[in-house]
Amino acid sequence: LWHPHLYWRQGQRALSPMNLTLLDPFSHNELPEVIETKLEVASGLRVCAFNRRGTLLAGGCDSGHVLVWDFETHGLARTLALHDAPVSAISWTKSSRRLLSSGLDGRLIVWDVLRGVVLEQMALAETELTWSSTHPLRRSVCLACSSSRTETLRQVFLHHWGAGQHRPQVLHSPDEADAPAAADGASSAASSRRPPPLVACFDRQGDRVLIADSKGVVTLFSLAGERLASLQLAGGAAVKSMGVSRDGKLVVFNSSDRIIRNLPLTRLSEGGTTSGRELQDVVNRVQWAHAAFSSDSEHVIGAAASAEQKMYIWDSVG
């Protein structure tokens, strides 16, 4: 997870960006080189996210708890408890006053972080919410990915809080060709044959939504649900996660074929097939847990899916 504002030099916090120009350009290195500190968590931590200012860090646990740390003191500031299953995603609003969490219990919750209370919540029966995110600019809008427990039904939907919306606005739900049908009357068979979950994200301004599926197809939608463009990633592997750079120009995909792909966001509108810039460890064939951009959009970071806590860092433009 990349802090949105801190710069690093030789494993320590460095000077402000204004003073970085005074350093030797050949010896300066703003990338982390060592692990500075660790936060101990009793329950397994599944997801985490910094707020916009980098002052608070929130984490979602296997126990269903959402923990909020003061990043300056590394002290635990809040424990938010309502989920009955592991937390699948957390996302801050722009003001940092609210926090969105989703869980495998089908709950989507908006928290007041200062008071530690629930402001809004929605529960979907027989459904797992595998991912969610607040809109970059509008706190009343959120995006989520769901997967049915009883059938092979996956959806990406928008939800508008406080707008009298009783049902989510479905943006994308794969047809039968994309989601194999379960055996008649056998929910356990459906569960065993469930395809990988869909992944989605907003673009920088929140005007469009990117959705990627288990065949490496990336589709661009408007907030109204209009399909704008579609692109096939080379290899056709399932996309496990993706993200847009902070400057809104690049997008990164973490695929199940052990390759991280990085390409300009504008490439999506051209359609066709592309491999983008492929990043991988060709020697060890590392499987990636997550991929993201640095806060300045100049680097791509890959976190290895292993107990060794390894991170790989590349220039975003090779």
Coordinates of C-alpha atoms in Angstrom, one line a residue:
L1 CA 0.0 0.0 0.0
W2 CA 1.5 3.3 -1.1
H3 CA 1.2 6.4 1.2
P4 CA -0.3 9.3 -0.8
H5 CA 2.2 11.9 0.4
L6 CA 5.3 10.6 2.1
Y7 CA 8.7 10.5 0.3
W8 CA 11.4 8.1 1.3
R9 CA 15.2 8.1 1.2
Q10 CA 17.4 5.3 2.4
G11 CA 14.6 3.8 4.4
Q12 CA 13.7 7.0 6.3
R13 CA 11.2 9.8 5.9
A14 CA 12.9 12.5 3.8
L15 CA 12.5 16.2 3.4
S16 CA 9.5 17.9 1.9
P17 CA 9.1 17.9 -1.9
M18 CA 10.3 21.5 -2.0
N19 CA 13.6 20.6 -0.4
L20 CA 14.1 17.5 -2.6
T21 CA 15.6 19.7 -5.3
L22 CA 18.5 20.5 -3.0
L23 CA 19.6 16.8 -2.8
D24 CA 22.1 15.2 -5.1
P25 CA 20.0 14.0 -8.1
F26 CA 22.3 10.9 -8.5
S27 CA 22.1 9.8 -4.8
H28 CA 18.5 10.7 -4.2
N29 CA 16.0 7.8 -4.1
E30 CA 12.4 8.5 -3.1
L31 CA 11.5 4.8 -3.1
P32 CA 11.3 2.7 0.1
E33 CA 14.3 0.4 0.7
V34 CA 13.4 -1.2 4.1
I35 CA 10.3 -1.9 6.2
E36 CA 10.1 1.0 8.6
T37 CA 7.4 -0.3 10.9
K38 CA 4.7 -2.9 11.2
L39 CA 1.1 -2.8 12.7
E40 CA 0.2 -5.9 14.7
V41 CA -3.4 -7.2 14.0
A42 CA -5.0 -10.0 16.0
S43 CA -7.2 -11.1 13.1
G44 CA -6.0 -11.5 9.5
L45 CA -6.0 -8.3 7.5
R46 CA -7.5 -8.6 4.0
V47 CA -7.6 -5.0 2.7
C48 CA -6.3 -1.6 3.7
A49 CA -6.4 2.0 2.4
F50 CA -5.1 5.4 3.3
N51 CA -7.3 8.4 3.4
R52 CA -6.6 11.2 1.0
R53 CA -4.3 13.1 3.3
G54 CA -2.4 10.0 4.4
T55 CA -3.1 10.7 8.1
L56 CA -5.4 7.7 8.7
L57 CA -5.1 4.0 7.6
A58 CA -8.1 1.7 7.6
G59 CA -8.0 -2.0 7.4
G60 CA -10.6 -4.7 6.9
C61 CA -10.2 -8.0 8.8
D62 CA -11.2 -11.6 8.3
S63 CA -13.2 -11.2 11.6
G64 CA -15.4 -8.6 9.9
H65 CA -14.0 -5.7 11.9
V66 CA -12.8 -2.5 10.3
L67 CA -9.8 -0.9 12.1
V68 CA -8.7 2.7 11.7
W69 CA -5.1 3.7 12.8
D70 CA -3.7 7.2 13.3
F71 CA -0.7 6.9 10.9
E72 CA 1.4 9.5 12.8
T73 CA 1.3 7.6 16.1
H74 CA 0.5 4.1 14.7
G75 CA -2.2 3.9 17.4
L76 CA -5.6 2.3 16.9
A77 CA -8.1 5.1 16.7
R78 CA -11.4 3.2 15.9
T79 CA -12.7 -0.3 15.7
L80 CA -15.9 -0.6 13.6
A81 CA -17.9 -3.8 14.0
L82 CA -21.0 -4.8 12.0
H83 CA -19.9 -7.2 9.3
D84 CA -20.5 -11.0 10.0
A85 CA -18.0 -12.2 7.4
P86 CA -14.6 -11.0 6.1
V87 CA -14.3 -7.5 4.9
S88 CA -13.7 -7.5 1.1
A89 CA -13.0 -3.8 0.5
I90 CA -12.7 -0.4 2.2
S91 CA -12.7 3.1 0.6
W92 CA -12.5 6.6 2.0
T93 CA -14.6 9.6 0.8
K94 CA -12.7 12.7 -0.3
S95 CA -13.2 14.5 3.0
S96 CA -12.0 11.5 5.1
R97 CA -15.0 11.8 7.3
R98 CA -16.7 8.7 5.9
L99 CA -15.6 5.2 5.2
L100 CA -17.2 2.7 2.9
S101 CA -16.8 -1.0 3.7
S102 CA -18.2 -4.1 1.9
G103 CA -18.1 -7.7 3.1
L104 CA -18.7 -11.3 2.1
D105 CA -21.9 -11.1 4.2
G106 CA -23.5 -9.0 1.5
R107 CA -23.4 -5.8 3.5
L108 CA -22.4 -2.4 2.1
I109 CA -21.8 0.1 5.0
V110 CA -21.0 3.8 5.2
W111 CA -19.4 4.7 8.5
D112 CA -19.0 8.1 10.3
V113 CA -15.3 7.7 11.2
L114 CA -15.2 10.4 13.9
R115 CA -18.3 9.1 15.8
G116 CA -17.8 5.4 14.9
V117 CA -21.4 5.0 13.9
V118 CA -23.2 3.6 10.8
L119 CA -24.7 6.3 8.5
E120 CA -26.0 4.1 5.7
Q121 CA -26.1 0.4 5.0
M122 CA -27.5 -2.0 2.5
A123 CA -27.7 -5.8 2.7
L124 CA -28.1 -8.2 -0.3
A125 CA -29.4 -11.7 0.6
E126 CA -27.4 -14.8 -0.6
T127 CA -24.8 -12.5 -2.1
E128 CA -21.1 -11.8 -1.5
L129 CA -19.8 -8.3 -2.1
T130 CA -16.3 -8.9 -3.5
W131 CA -15.2 -5.3 -4.0
S132 CA -16.5 -1.7 -3.5
S133 CA -15.4 1.9 -3.9
T134 CA -16.7 5.4 -3.2
H135 CA -17.1 7.8 -6.1
P136 CA -14.0 10.1 -6.3
L137 CA -16.0 13.3 -6.0
R138 CA -19.5 12.4 -4.8
R139 CA -19.9 10.7 -1.4
S140 CA -23.5 9.7 -2.2
V141 CA -22.4 7.3 -5.0
C142 CA -20.6 4.0 -4.6
L143 CA -19.6 1.2 -6.9
A144 CA -19.6 -2.5 -6.0
C145 CA -19.0 -6.0 -7.4
S146 CA -21.2 -8.9 -6.2
S147 CA -21.3 -12.7 -6.6
S148 CA -24.3 -14.9 -5.8
R149 CA -23.8 -17.7 -3.3
T150 CA -26.5 -19.9 -4.9
E151 CA -25.9 -19.4 -8.7
T152 CA -23.2 -18.3 -11.1
L153 CA -24.4 -14.7 -11.2
R154 CA -21.9 -11.8 -11.0
Q155 CA -22.8 -8.1 -11.2
V156 CA -21.2 -4.7 -11.0
F157 CA -23.6 -2.0 -9.7
L158 CA -23.9 1.6 -8.6
H159 CA -25.7 2.6 -5.5
H160 CA -26.9 6.1 -4.7
W161 CA -27.3 6.7 -0.9
G162 CA -30.2 8.7 0.3
A163 CA -31.8 9.0 -3.2
G164 CA -34.8 6.7 -2.5
Q165 CA -33.0 4.0 -4.6
H166 CA -34.4 0.7 -3.4
R167 CA -32.4 -1.5 -5.9
P168 CA -28.8 -1.0 -7.1
Q169 CA -28.3 0.2 -10.6
V170 CA -26.7 -2.7 -12.4
L171 CA -24.0 -1.6 -14.9
H172 CA -22.9 -5.1 -16.0
S173 CA -24.0 -8.7 -15.5
P174 CA -22.3 -11.3 -17.7
D175 CA -24.6 -13.4 -19.8
E176 CA -24.7 -17.1 -19.8
A177 CA -21.8 -17.3 -22.3
D178 CA -19.6 -15.6 -19.7
A179 CA -21.0 -17.4 -16.6
P180 CA -21.5 -21.2 -16.8
A181 CA -24.9 -22.4 -15.6
A182 CA -25.1 -24.4 -12.4
A183 CA -26.7 -27.9 -12.3
D184 CA -30.4 -27.9 -11.8
G185 CA -31.3 -27.7 -8.1
A186 CA -27.7 -28.1 -6.9
S187 CA -26.5 -24.9 -5.2
S188 CA -23.3 -26.7 -4.1
A189 CA -22.4 -27.5 -7.6
A190 CA -23.0 -23.9 -8.6
S191 CA -20.7 -22.7 -5.8
S192 CA -17.9 -25.1 -7.0
R193 CA -18.2 -23.8 -10.6
R194 CA -18.4 -20.1 -9.8
P195 CA -16.1 -18.1 -12.1
P196 CA -13.7 -15.6 -10.6
P197 CA -15.4 -12.3 -9.5
L198 CA -15.6 -9.3 -11.6
V199 CA -13.3 -6.3 -10.8
A200 CA -14.1 -2.6 -11.4
C201 CA -13.0 0.9 -10.7
F202 CA -13.9 4.5 -11.4
D203 CA -11.7 6.7 -13.6
R204 CA -10.1 9.7 -12.0
Q205 CA -13.1 12.0 -12.3
G206 CA -15.7 9.3 -11.7
D207 CA -17.3 9.9 -15.1
R208 CA -16.7 6.3 -16.3
V209 CA -16.4 2.8 -14.9
L210 CA -13.8 0.2 -16.0
I211 CA -14.9 -3.4 -15.6
A212 CA -12.7 -6.5 -16.2
D213 CA -13.7 -10.1 -16.2
S214 CA -12.3 -13.6 -16.0
K215 CA -11.4 -13.7 -19.7
G216 CA -9.3 -10.6 -19.7
V217 CA -11.9 -8.4 -21.3
V218 CA -12.0 -4.8 -20.1
T219 CA -15.1 -2.8 -20.8
L220 CA -15.6 0.9 -20.3
F221 CA -19.1 2.1 -19.2
S222 CA -20.7 5.5 -18.6
L223 CA -22.4 6.0 -15.2
A224 CA -25.7 5.7 -17.1
G225 CA -24.8 2.2 -18.1
E226 CA -23.8 2.9 -21.7
R227 CA -21.1 0.6 -23.0
L228 CA -18.4 2.9 -24.4
A229 CA -15.6 0.6 -25.5
S230 CA -14.2 -2.9 -24.9
L231 CA -10.6 -4.2 -25.0
Q232 CA -9.1 -7.7 -24.8
L233 CA -5.9 -8.1 -22.8
A234 CA -3.4 -10.5 -24.4
G235 CA -3.4 -14.0 -22.9
G236 CA -7.1 -13.9 -21.9
A237 CA -6.2 -14.4 -18.2
A238 CA -8.6 -13.4 -15.4
V239 CA -8.0 -9.9 -14.1
K240 CA -7.7 -10.1 -10.3
S241 CA -7.4 -6.3 -9.6
M242 CA -6.8 -3.1 -11.4
G243 CA -6.4 0.6 -10.6
V244 CA -6.1 4.0 -12.3
S245 CA -3.1 6.3 -11.6
R246 CA -3.6 9.4 -9.6
D247 CA -3.1 11.6 -12.7
G248 CA -5.7 9.6 -14.5
K249 CA -3.6 8.8 -17.5
L250 CA -2.6 5.1 -16.8
V251 CA -4.3 1.9 -15.7
V252 CA -2.7 -1.2 -14.3
F253 CA -4.1 -4.8 -14.4
N254 CA -3.0 -7.7 -12.1
S255 CA -3.8 -10.9 -14.0
S256 CA -3.9 -14.5 -12.9
D257 CA -1.2 -15.4 -15.5
R258 CA 1.4 -13.8 -13.2
I259 CA 1.8 -10.7 -15.3
I260 CA 1.1 -7.1 -14.4
R261 CA 0.0 -5.0 -17.4
N262 CA 0.3 -1.3 -17.6
L263 CA -1.2 0.9 -20.4
P264 CA -2.5 4.3 -21.1
L265 CA -6.2 4.8 -20.2
T266 CA -6.9 6.2 -23.6
R267 CA -5.9 2.8 -25.2
L268 CA -9.2 1.4 -23.9
S269 CA -11.2 3.5 -26.3
E270 CA -9.4 2.0 -29.3
G271 CA -10.6 -1.5 -28.7
G272 CA -8.9 -4.6 -30.2
T273 CA -6.3 -6.6 -28.3
T274 CA -3.3 -5.4 -26.5
S275 CA -0.6 -6.7 -24.1
G276 CA 0.3 -3.2 -22.8
R277 CA 3.6 -3.1 -21.0
E278 CA 4.1 -6.4 -19.3
L279 CA 5.8 -6.5 -15.9
Q280 CA 6.8 -9.8 -14.2
D281 CA 9.5 -11.8 -12.5
V282 CA 10.5 -14.1 -15.3
V283 CA 12.9 -16.1 -13.1
N284 CA 10.7 -16.9 -10.1
R285 CA 7.3 -16.5 -11.9
V286 CA 5.8 -14.6 -8.9
Q287 CA 2.0 -14.6 -8.4
W288 CA 0.9 -11.1 -7.6
A289 CA -1.4 -10.3 -4.7
H290 CA -2.0 -6.7 -5.8
A291 CA -0.7 -4.0 -8.2
A292 CA -1.0 -0.2 -7.9
F293 CA 0.7 3.1 -8.8
S294 CA 2.8 5.3 -6.6
S295 CA 1.2 8.6 -5.5
D296 CA 3.1 10.5 -8.2
S297 CA 2.0 8.0 -10.9
E298 CA 5.7 7.5 -11.9
H299 CA 6.0 3.9 -10.6
V300 CA 4.1 0.6 -10.6
I301 CA 4.2 -1.4 -7.4
G302 CA 3.6 -5.2 -7.3
A303 CA 3.1 -7.0 -4.1
A304 CA 4.1 -10.7 -4.2
A305 CA 1.5 -13.2 -3.0
S306 CA 3.8 -14.9 -0.6
A307 CA 4.8 -14.8 3.1
E308 CA 8.1 -13.2 2.2
Q309 CA 6.6 -9.7 2.0
K310 CA 8.3 -8.8 -1.2
M311 CA 7.5 -5.7 -3.3
Y312 CA 8.6 -5.0 -6.8
I313 CA 8.8 -1.5 -8.2
W314 CA 9.0 -0.5 -11.9
D315 CA 9.0 2.8 -13.7
S316 CA 5.4 3.3 -15.0
V317 CA 6.8 4.3 -18.4
G318 CA 9.5 2.0 -19.6

